Short mmCIF file of C-alpha atoms in Angstrom, two decimals:
data_model
loop_
_atom_site.label_atom_id
_atom_site.label_comp_id
_atom_site.label_asym_id
_atom_site.label_seq_id
_atom_site.Cartn_x
_atom_site.Cartn_y
_atom_site.Cartn_z
CA MET C 288 -32.91 4.27 16.83
CA THR C 289 -30.46 7.08 17.48
CA ARG C 290 -26.90 6.20 16.49
CA LEU C 291 -24.36 6.57 19.27
CA PHE C 292 -21.24 5.61 17.35
CA GLY C 293 -19.76 7.59 14.47
CA THR C 294 -16.76 6.78 12.29
CA ASP C 295 -14.48 6.84 15.35
CA GLY C 296 -16.44 5.80 18.41
CA VAL C 297 -18.86 7.84 20.49
CA ARG C 298 -18.22 11.57 20.67
CA ALA C 299 -20.37 14.38 22.12
CA VAL C 300 -20.49 17.20 24.67
CA ALA C 301 -19.50 15.71 28.01
CA ASN C 302 -21.98 15.69 30.91
CA ALA C 303 -24.68 17.05 28.58
CA VAL C 304 -25.14 14.55 25.75
CA LEU C 305 -22.47 12.10 26.83
CA THR C 306 -23.72 11.79 30.42
CA PRO C 307 -22.50 9.56 33.24
CA GLU C 308 -25.73 7.61 32.87
CA LEU C 309 -25.00 6.93 29.20
CA MET C 310 -21.41 5.93 29.99
CA THR C 311 -22.65 3.50 32.64
CA ALA C 312 -25.03 2.01 30.10
CA LEU C 313 -22.20 1.71 27.56
CA GLY C 314 -20.04 -0.05 30.13
CA ARG C 315 -22.80 -2.51 30.95
CA ALA C 316 -23.57 -3.07 27.29
CA LEU C 317 -19.93 -3.80 26.48
CA SER C 318 -19.74 -6.27 29.35
CA VAL C 319 -22.88 -8.07 28.23
CA HIS C 320 -21.60 -8.06 24.64
CA LEU C 321 -18.42 -9.76 25.86
CA SER C 322 -20.33 -12.45 27.77
CA GLY C 323 -19.42 -14.98 25.10
CA ALA C 324 -15.67 -14.43 25.55
CA ALA C 325 -13.63 -17.52 26.30
CA SER C 326 -12.31 -16.36 29.66
CA ALA C 327 -14.49 -16.91 32.70
CA ARG C 328 -13.81 -13.37 33.90
CA ARG C 329 -13.81 -10.92 31.04
CA ARG C 330 -11.16 -8.22 31.38
CA VAL C 331 -11.28 -4.79 29.78
CA VAL C 332 -8.33 -2.37 29.65
CA VAL C 333 -9.55 1.20 30.28
CA GLY C 334 -7.55 4.38 29.66
CA ARG C 335 -8.40 8.05 29.23
CA ASP C 336 -7.14 11.41 28.06
CA PRO C 337 -6.63 14.18 30.67
CA ARG C 338 -9.60 16.42 29.91
CA PRO C 339 -11.64 17.39 33.02
CA SER C 340 -14.63 15.19 32.21
CA SER C 341 -12.58 12.04 31.60
CA GLU C 342 -12.33 11.06 35.27
CA LEU C 343 -16.09 11.45 35.72
CA LEU C 344 -16.95 9.45 32.62
CA GLU C 345 -14.33 6.79 33.35
CA ALA C 346 -15.84 6.22 36.78
CA ALA C 347 -19.29 5.79 35.27
CA PHE C 348 -18.01 3.47 32.55
CA LEU C 349 -16.14 1.31 35.08
CA ALA C 350 -19.28 1.05 37.21
CA GLY C 351 -21.19 -0.22 34.21
CA LEU C 352 -18.50 -2.76 33.31
CA CYS C 353 -18.23 -4.16 36.82
CA SER C 354 -21.99 -4.23 37.44
CA ALA C 355 -22.34 -6.68 34.54
CA GLY C 356 -19.45 -8.90 35.62
CA SER C 357 -16.38 -7.64 33.75
CA ASP C 358 -13.08 -6.89 35.44
CA ALA C 359 -11.31 -3.65 34.54
CA ILE C 360 -7.61 -2.91 34.23
CA THR C 361 -7.18 0.85 34.47
CA VAL C 362 -4.06 2.32 32.86
CA GLY C 363 -4.56 6.04 33.56
CA VAL C 364 -3.85 8.85 31.12
CA VAL C 365 -2.30 7.27 28.03
CA PRO C 366 -2.60 7.67 24.24
CA THR C 367 -5.32 5.77 22.42
CA ALA C 368 -2.76 3.53 20.72
CA ALA C 369 -1.38 2.58 24.14
CA VAL C 370 -4.78 1.19 25.13
CA ALA C 371 -4.88 -0.85 21.92
CA TYR C 372 -1.44 -2.32 22.64
CA LEU C 373 -2.08 -2.88 26.35
CA THR C 374 -5.29 -4.75 25.52
CA THR C 375 -3.23 -7.39 23.74
CA HIS C 376 -0.40 -7.21 26.31
CA PHE C 377 -2.72 -8.06 29.20
CA GLY C 378 -4.71 -10.59 27.17
CA ALA C 379 -7.91 -8.64 27.72
CA ALA C 380 -11.18 -9.26 25.92
CA ALA C 381 -11.49 -5.59 24.94
CA GLY C 382 -10.02 -2.13 25.41
CA ALA C 383 -11.71 1.21 25.95
CA VAL C 384 -10.37 4.75 25.98
CA ILE C 385 -12.34 7.76 27.18
CA THR C 386 -11.29 10.51 24.80
CA ALA C 387 -12.60 13.00 22.27
CA SER C 388 -9.28 12.96 20.41
CA HIS C 389 -8.77 16.32 18.64
CA ASN C 390 -12.21 17.69 19.59
CA PRO C 391 -12.63 20.75 21.86
CA LEU C 392 -12.20 20.58 25.63
CA GLU C 393 -15.95 20.38 26.30
CA ASP C 394 -16.38 17.18 24.27
CA ASN C 395 -15.52 13.66 25.26
CA GLY C 396 -16.01 10.21 23.82
CA LEU C 397 -15.38 6.49 23.85
CA LYS C 398 -13.28 4.35 21.51
CA LEU C 399 -13.44 0.56 21.75
CA PHE C 400 -10.92 -2.11 20.75
CA ASP C 401 -11.37 -5.85 20.40
CA HIS C 402 -9.07 -8.49 21.91
CA ALA C 403 -6.62 -8.08 19.01
CA GLY C 404 -6.31 -4.32 19.50
CA HIS C 405 -8.38 -3.45 16.44
CA LYS C 406 -11.12 -0.84 16.62
CA TYR C 407 -14.56 -2.34 17.03
CA SER C 408 -16.40 -3.08 13.81
CA GLU C 409 -19.58 -1.21 12.95
CA ALA C 410 -21.53 -4.46 13.37
CA ASP C 411 -20.31 -4.85 16.96
CA GLU C 412 -21.04 -1.20 17.70
CA ILE C 413 -24.61 -1.67 16.47
CA LEU C 414 -25.03 -4.64 18.82
CA ILE C 415 -23.77 -2.55 21.75
CA GLU C 416 -26.10 0.30 20.79
CA GLY C 417 -28.97 -2.15 20.79
CA LEU C 418 -28.15 -3.22 24.33
CA VAL C 419 -27.94 0.41 25.45
CA HIS C 420 -31.31 1.26 23.93
CA ALA C 421 -32.89 -1.89 25.39
CA GLY C 422 -32.34 -0.54 28.89
CA THR C 423 -31.63 -2.69 31.95
CA THR C 424 -34.23 -5.39 31.27
CA PRO C 425 -31.95 -7.94 29.56
CA TRP C 426 -28.99 -7.34 31.87
CA PRO C 427 -28.20 -9.68 34.74
CA THR C 428 -28.31 -8.54 38.34
CA LEU C 429 -25.07 -9.79 39.87
CA ARG C 430 -24.15 -10.02 43.53
CA GLY C 431 -21.22 -10.91 45.72
CA ARG C 432 -18.19 -12.35 43.93
CA ALA C 433 -19.98 -12.14 40.57
CA VAL C 434 -19.49 -8.40 40.20
CA GLY C 435 -16.38 -7.18 38.41
CA ARG C 436 -13.26 -5.83 40.10
CA ILE C 437 -10.98 -2.92 39.20
CA ARG C 438 -7.20 -3.27 39.13
CA ASN C 439 -5.07 -0.14 38.75
CA HIS C 440 -2.07 -0.70 36.46
CA SER C 441 -1.38 2.97 35.70
CA HIS C 442 1.97 2.77 37.53
CA ILE C 443 3.37 0.35 34.93
CA ALA C 444 1.29 1.06 31.81
CA SER C 445 3.46 3.84 30.39
CA GLU C 446 6.67 1.87 30.90
CA ILE C 447 5.21 -1.18 29.16
CA TYR C 448 4.03 0.89 26.21
CA ILE C 449 7.30 2.80 25.81
CA SER C 450 9.20 -0.51 25.84
CA HIS C 451 6.97 -1.63 22.98
CA LEU C 452 7.70 1.57 21.06
CA MET C 453 11.45 1.16 21.55
CA ALA C 454 11.57 -2.30 19.94
CA GLU C 455 13.92 -2.28 16.94
CA MET C 456 14.50 1.47 17.37
CA PRO C 457 18.05 2.63 16.54
CA ASP C 458 19.96 5.30 18.44
CA LEU C 459 18.66 8.75 17.47
CA ASP C 460 21.52 10.60 19.10
CA GLY C 461 22.00 14.03 17.50
CA VAL C 462 18.34 14.54 16.57
CA VAL C 463 16.87 17.81 17.91
CA LEU C 464 13.10 17.70 18.12
CA THR C 465 10.36 20.06 19.33
CA VAL C 466 7.21 18.17 20.37
CA ASP C 467 3.76 19.78 20.63
CA CYS C 468 1.81 17.49 22.96
CA ALA C 469 -1.52 19.32 22.47
CA ASN C 470 -1.81 19.51 26.29
CA GLY C 471 -3.13 15.99 25.99
CA ALA C 472 -2.29 12.34 26.53
CA SER C 473 0.91 12.48 24.49
CA ALA C 474 2.51 14.65 27.19
CA THR C 475 2.65 11.55 29.41
CA ILE C 476 4.47 9.43 26.81
CA ALA C 477 5.84 11.21 23.73
CA PRO C 478 8.71 13.30 25.18
CA ALA C 479 9.93 10.34 27.26
CA ALA C 480 9.78 8.00 24.27
CA TYR C 481 11.69 10.33 21.95
CA ARG C 482 14.29 11.01 24.65
CA GLN C 483 14.70 7.31 25.37
CA ALA C 484 15.39 6.83 21.66
CA GLY C 485 18.24 9.32 21.98
CA ALA C 486 16.73 12.54 20.67
CA THR C 487 17.07 15.94 22.31
CA VAL C 488 13.49 17.01 22.99
CA ILE C 489 11.99 20.46 23.53
CA GLU C 490 8.47 20.00 24.87
CA ILE C 491 5.68 22.52 24.24
CA ALA C 492 1.95 22.37 25.07
CA GLY C 493 2.73 19.78 27.69
CA ASP C 494 0.12 20.70 30.32
CA THR C 495 -1.29 17.43 31.68
CA SER C 496 -4.15 19.02 33.67
CA GLY C 497 -6.48 18.61 30.70
CA ASN C 498 -7.73 22.16 31.10
CA LYS C 499 -6.06 23.30 27.86
CA ILE C 500 -6.29 20.18 25.72
CA ASN C 501 -6.32 21.03 21.98
CA CYS C 502 -6.70 24.75 22.75
CA GLY C 503 -4.98 26.33 19.74
CA VAL C 504 -2.25 23.69 19.77
CA GLY C 505 -1.54 20.20 18.48
CA ALA C 506 -2.06 18.45 15.16
CA THR C 507 -5.17 20.47 14.31
CA ASN C 508 -3.28 23.71 14.85
CA PRO C 509 0.23 23.10 13.46
CA GLU C 510 0.74 26.85 13.08
CA TYR C 511 1.50 26.94 16.82
CA LEU C 512 4.41 24.56 16.25
CA GLN C 513 5.58 26.57 13.25
CA GLN C 514 5.71 29.72 15.38
CA ALA C 515 7.55 27.89 18.16
CA LEU C 516 10.22 26.73 15.74
CA GLY C 517 10.53 30.16 14.13
CA ASN C 518 13.58 30.40 11.90
CA ASP C 519 15.47 27.60 13.62
CA LEU C 520 16.73 25.41 10.78
CA SER C 521 18.55 23.03 13.14
CA SER C 522 15.48 21.16 14.35
CA ILE C 523 12.14 19.83 13.24
CA GLY C 524 8.85 19.62 15.10
CA PHE C 525 6.16 17.01 15.75
CA ALA C 526 2.56 17.80 16.67
CA HIS C 527 0.20 15.25 18.19
CA ASP C 528 -3.50 15.59 18.92
CA GLY C 529 -5.31 15.12 22.23
CA ASP C 530 -5.07 11.32 22.28
CA ALA C 531 -1.84 11.11 20.22
CA ASP C 532 -3.14 8.89 17.44
CA ARG C 533 -2.19 11.56 14.89
CA LEU C 534 1.11 13.08 13.83
CA LEU C 535 1.83 16.20 11.82
CA ALA C 536 5.32 17.64 11.51
CA VAL C 537 7.12 20.84 10.59
CA ASP C 538 10.30 20.43 8.55
CA GLU C 539 13.59 22.35 8.58
CA LEU C 540 12.17 24.93 6.18
CA GLY C 541 9.20 25.65 8.42
CA ARG C 542 6.72 23.80 6.18
CA ILE C 543 3.91 21.62 7.49
CA VAL C 544 4.33 17.91 6.79
CA ASP C 545 0.90 16.25 6.86
CA GLY C 546 -0.35 12.68 6.80
CA ALA C 547 -0.12 12.43 3.02
CA ASP C 548 3.58 13.32 3.23
CA LEU C 549 4.12 10.72 5.94
CA LEU C 550 2.33 8.03 3.95
CA ALA C 551 4.43 8.79 0.89
CA ILE C 552 7.67 8.65 2.88
CA PHE C 553 6.71 5.44 4.68
CA ALA C 554 5.43 3.73 1.52
CA VAL C 555 8.53 4.46 -0.54
CA ASP C 556 10.85 3.41 2.29
CA ALA C 557 8.91 0.19 2.94
CA GLN C 558 8.89 -0.68 -0.76
CA GLN C 559 12.63 -0.15 -1.03
CA ARG C 560 13.15 -2.51 1.90
CA GLY C 561 10.71 -5.13 0.58
CA GLN C 562 8.27 -4.51 3.45
CA LEU C 563 5.28 -2.98 1.63
CA ASN C 564 2.78 -5.80 1.25
CA HIS C 565 1.46 -6.09 -2.32
CA ASP C 566 3.20 -2.77 -3.09
CA ALA C 567 0.01 -1.06 -1.92
CA LEU C 568 -1.02 1.83 0.31
CA VAL C 569 -4.55 2.43 1.65
CA THR C 570 -5.89 6.00 1.87
CA THR C 571 -9.26 7.78 1.84
CA PRO C 572 -11.03 10.21 -0.54
CA MET C 573 -9.83 13.11 1.64
CA THR C 574 -6.18 12.42 0.77
CA ASN C 575 -4.54 14.57 -1.91
CA SER C 576 -4.93 12.81 -5.26
CA GLY C 577 -1.37 13.68 -6.19
CA LEU C 578 -0.27 10.91 -3.84
CA GLY C 579 -1.79 8.21 -6.03
CA THR C 580 -0.33 9.65 -9.23
CA SER C 581 3.15 10.06 -7.76
CA LEU C 582 3.32 6.64 -6.12
CA ALA C 583 1.97 4.91 -9.22
CA ASN C 584 5.09 6.10 -11.02
CA ARG C 585 7.07 4.18 -8.40
CA GLY C 586 5.04 1.01 -8.78
CA ILE C 587 2.97 1.57 -5.65
CA LYS C 588 -0.79 1.13 -5.89
CA VAL C 589 -2.97 3.47 -3.83
CA VAL C 590 -6.19 1.80 -2.69
CA GLU C 591 -9.05 4.03 -1.53
CA SER C 592 -11.21 3.07 1.46
CA SER C 593 -14.11 4.88 3.06
CA ILE C 594 -13.33 7.85 5.30
CA GLY C 595 -12.05 7.09 8.80
CA ASP C 596 -9.06 5.19 10.10
CA ARG C 597 -11.27 2.23 11.06
CA ALA C 598 -12.34 1.90 7.43
CA VAL C 599 -8.69 2.11 6.41
CA LEU C 600 -7.85 -0.68 8.85
CA ARG C 601 -10.66 -2.94 7.62
CA THR C 602 -9.49 -2.54 4.03
CA MET C 603 -5.94 -3.35 5.09
CA LEU C 604 -6.94 -6.47 7.03
CA ALA C 605 -9.24 -7.72 4.28
CA ASN C 606 -6.54 -7.52 1.61
CA GLY C 607 -3.32 -8.16 3.51
CA TYR C 608 -1.98 -4.62 3.12
CA SER C 609 0.58 -3.38 5.64
CA LEU C 610 0.35 0.42 5.45
CA GLY C 611 -2.52 2.89 5.37
CA GLY C 612 -3.78 6.14 6.78
CA GLU C 613 -5.31 9.55 6.32
CA GLN C 614 -4.09 13.01 5.41
CA ASN C 615 -5.05 14.24 8.89
CA GLY C 616 -2.10 12.33 10.37
CA HIS C 617 -3.53 8.90 11.18
CA VAL C 618 -1.01 6.29 10.02
CA ILE C 619 -1.47 2.56 10.56
CA SER C 620 1.66 0.42 10.28
CA LEU C 621 0.42 -3.12 10.85
CA ALA C 622 3.93 -4.52 11.25
CA ARG C 623 4.18 -2.64 14.56
CA ALA C 624 0.68 -1.54 15.59
CA THR C 625 -3.00 -2.41 15.31
CA THR C 626 -4.28 1.16 15.06
CA GLY C 627 -3.11 4.67 14.26
CA ASP C 628 -0.21 5.62 16.53
CA GLY C 629 1.19 9.15 16.26
CA ILE C 630 4.19 8.51 18.51
CA LEU C 631 5.16 5.36 16.63
CA SER C 632 4.84 7.34 13.39
CA GLY C 633 7.17 9.97 14.81
CA LEU C 634 9.76 7.39 15.82
CA ARG C 635 9.50 5.70 12.44
CA LEU C 636 10.02 9.01 10.66
CA LEU C 637 13.09 9.82 12.76
CA GLU C 638 14.47 6.35 12.07
CA ILE C 639 14.12 6.85 8.30
CA MET C 640 15.82 10.23 8.52
CA GLN C 641 18.68 8.77 10.55
CA ARG C 642 19.15 5.74 8.29
CA SER C 643 18.88 7.66 5.00
CA GLY C 644 20.91 10.66 6.11
CA LYS C 645 18.24 12.90 4.58
CA LYS C 646 16.51 15.88 6.12
CA LEU C 647 12.74 15.85 6.45
CA HIS C 648 12.15 18.34 3.63
CA GLU C 649 14.23 16.12 1.35
CA LEU C 650 12.16 13.05 2.19
CA THR C 651 8.88 14.77 1.28
CA ALA C 652 10.18 15.26 -2.28
CA VAL C 653 9.15 11.68 -3.13
CA TRP C 654 5.76 12.92 -4.35
CA CYS C 655 4.05 15.94 -5.94
CA ARG C 656 0.96 17.46 -4.36
CA GLN C 657 -2.10 18.40 -6.41
CA PRO C 658 -3.18 22.00 -5.67
CA GLN C 659 -5.65 21.53 -2.84
CA ARG C 660 -7.69 23.73 -0.51
CA ILE C 661 -9.45 22.51 2.66
CA VAL C 662 -11.87 24.69 4.61
CA ASN C 663 -13.79 23.65 7.75
CA ILE C 664 -17.03 25.54 8.41
CA PRO C 665 -18.77 25.20 11.81
CA VAL C 666 -22.52 24.51 11.67
CA GLN C 667 -25.08 24.26 14.45
CA ASP C 668 -27.56 22.02 12.66
CA ARG C 669 -26.28 18.72 11.26
CA GLN C 670 -29.13 18.70 8.71
CA PHE C 671 -27.85 21.87 7.04
CA LEU C 672 -26.50 20.17 3.91
CA GLU C 673 -29.59 18.03 3.45
CA ARG C 674 -31.96 20.97 3.10
CA SER C 675 -29.66 23.25 1.05
CA ARG C 676 -30.79 22.36 -2.47
CA GLY C 677 -29.24 25.43 -4.02
CA LEU C 678 -25.90 24.55 -2.50
CA LYS C 679 -26.17 21.00 -3.83
CA GLN C 680 -26.72 22.39 -7.32
CA LEU C 681 -23.68 24.68 -7.04
CA VAL C 682 -21.50 21.84 -5.77
CA THR C 683 -22.66 19.58 -8.61
CA GLU C 684 -21.87 22.19 -11.24
CA GLU C 685 -18.45 23.02 -9.79
CA ARG C 686 -17.61 19.34 -9.36
CA GLU C 687 -18.45 18.54 -12.97
CA ARG C 688 -16.33 21.45 -14.16
CA LEU C 689 -13.39 20.38 -12.03
CA VAL C 690 -13.57 16.76 -13.16
CA ASP C 691 -13.15 17.89 -16.76
CA MET C 692 -9.93 19.64 -15.67
CA GLY C 693 -8.60 16.71 -13.65
CA GLY C 694 -9.71 18.10 -10.29
CA ARG C 695 -12.36 17.21 -7.74
CA LEU C 696 -14.64 18.73 -5.10
CA ILE C 697 -15.88 17.18 -1.86
CA VAL C 698 -18.40 18.88 0.44
CA ARG C 699 -19.38 16.73 3.40
CA LEU C 700 -20.47 16.85 7.01
CA SER C 701 -17.98 15.47 9.50
CA THR C 702 -19.33 12.48 11.41
CA ILE C 703 -17.52 13.44 14.63
CA GLU C 704 -17.84 17.25 14.67
CA ASN C 705 -20.44 19.83 13.64
CA ILE C 706 -18.30 20.89 10.69
CA VAL C 707 -18.92 21.05 6.96
CA ARG C 708 -15.64 20.23 5.26
CA VAL C 709 -14.90 21.60 1.79
CA VAL C 710 -12.05 19.89 -0.09
CA CYS C 711 -11.18 21.25 -3.53
CA GLU C 712 -8.44 20.15 -5.93
CA GLY C 713 -7.74 21.85 -9.21
CA PRO C 714 -5.21 21.81 -12.03
CA ASP C 715 -3.62 24.95 -10.57
CA ASP C 716 -3.73 27.14 -7.47
CA ASP C 717 -5.94 29.81 -9.05
CA THR C 718 -8.64 27.31 -9.97
CA ALA C 719 -8.57 25.65 -6.56
CA ASP C 720 -8.79 29.06 -4.88
CA SER C 721 -11.65 30.37 -7.02
CA VAL C 722 -13.85 27.27 -6.70
CA THR C 723 -13.24 27.04 -2.96
CA THR C 724 -14.06 30.73 -2.52
CA ARG C 725 -17.37 30.40 -4.39
CA VAL C 726 -18.51 27.31 -2.48
CA VAL C 727 -17.45 28.58 0.93
CA ALA C 728 -19.05 31.99 0.34
CA ASP C 729 -22.31 30.30 -0.65
CA ILE C 730 -22.30 28.17 2.51
CA TYR C 731 -21.67 31.16 4.79
CA SER C 732 -24.37 33.15 3.02
CA ARG C 733 -26.93 30.39 3.56
CA LEU C 734 -25.90 30.01 7.20
CA GLU C 735 -26.32 33.75 7.73
CA ASN C 736 -29.73 33.76 6.07
CA GLU C 737 -30.89 30.90 8.25
CA ALA C 738 -29.64 32.65 11.38
CA GLN C 739 -31.66 35.74 10.46
CA GLY C 740 -34.77 33.65 10.00
#
């Protein structure tokens, strides 16, 4: 059986692989899956990002939901975290957001949340996949009042979500902030939220047409924000991705502040205030190992989960931890949210700066980064790594050598993009550079040889 869901929902080329027919089937399957919900009429909150295919795929998904008896509450173009919150706000049985997050314009996807606003478990996704692959045979044919209805709440959804974000938020008067909205869903929420908190906001990449989403901007391209800030030492910058569940920043010195920096800042602040459950932070193998070493010296334990923010969440819920995330900018603060929320992370960071009186570059000094290099290599065939035995041997040899020096090497295929990701850490910059260069050169050479037949 072909897997539809990856580590973060369904994601594929829209209207080619992720077709309206498949989205209708996913809507029906979700509705049937929810048939055991307590409420007589199951309600599903549905949002989307602004990319061109989102309206098409949303319409198909809604048709599937309603055909199998679920009601839909549509909330329009909102961040992924807004759908998670609104699912609980409206007391819905589930939430769904049509988005491909940081992926290119041509892609789209589907992320699902349960009634508590948590991303669907892998077990539930497998059940939904089974219903999709089973076809229409087991699905009921409903008529008349039995079919689902659609209620449009997009006119109030943003206001409700911003009110949630503003809870316990102090006055940020005097803060000057440049916000890169990635031409995505954050453009509808982020600038308004930061301004409502009192900050002076300069908005860039704020096109809400969807035609430029993630195109050289946003959290996957923080260099755009760096260039926009230039030599201005009076302000900092925030960069979100297409569905605003990530945050990266640029500090007063023009340096990129990534998810590892944010996790370090949030963990130390929470511990000092007695709000870090079990004095623990959850991360993934992709996070710089210097974070664990540095925080251990402060009495904070770093717990490693599998890759993906859903895996981080499951580890947090299973052990009662309150903070976790990934180096890519996903941060989950369970005291305020049920999933990664880039805008909430931004507000939290500004609040810490305001309360501590420290600049952003001063806050990042709470930890020391291990020399690390990350290279993403596009591939056409997702089986490339499996058949490259010579590459596996090289990676094994380099990994063993690095381990002896206190470093590490990860070469893996992304589950949501056709990308081979190389992550190398060494005892010094020269070692990290040389190992990364050898591995990356070998990969490109093999790709070129395959292309030439």
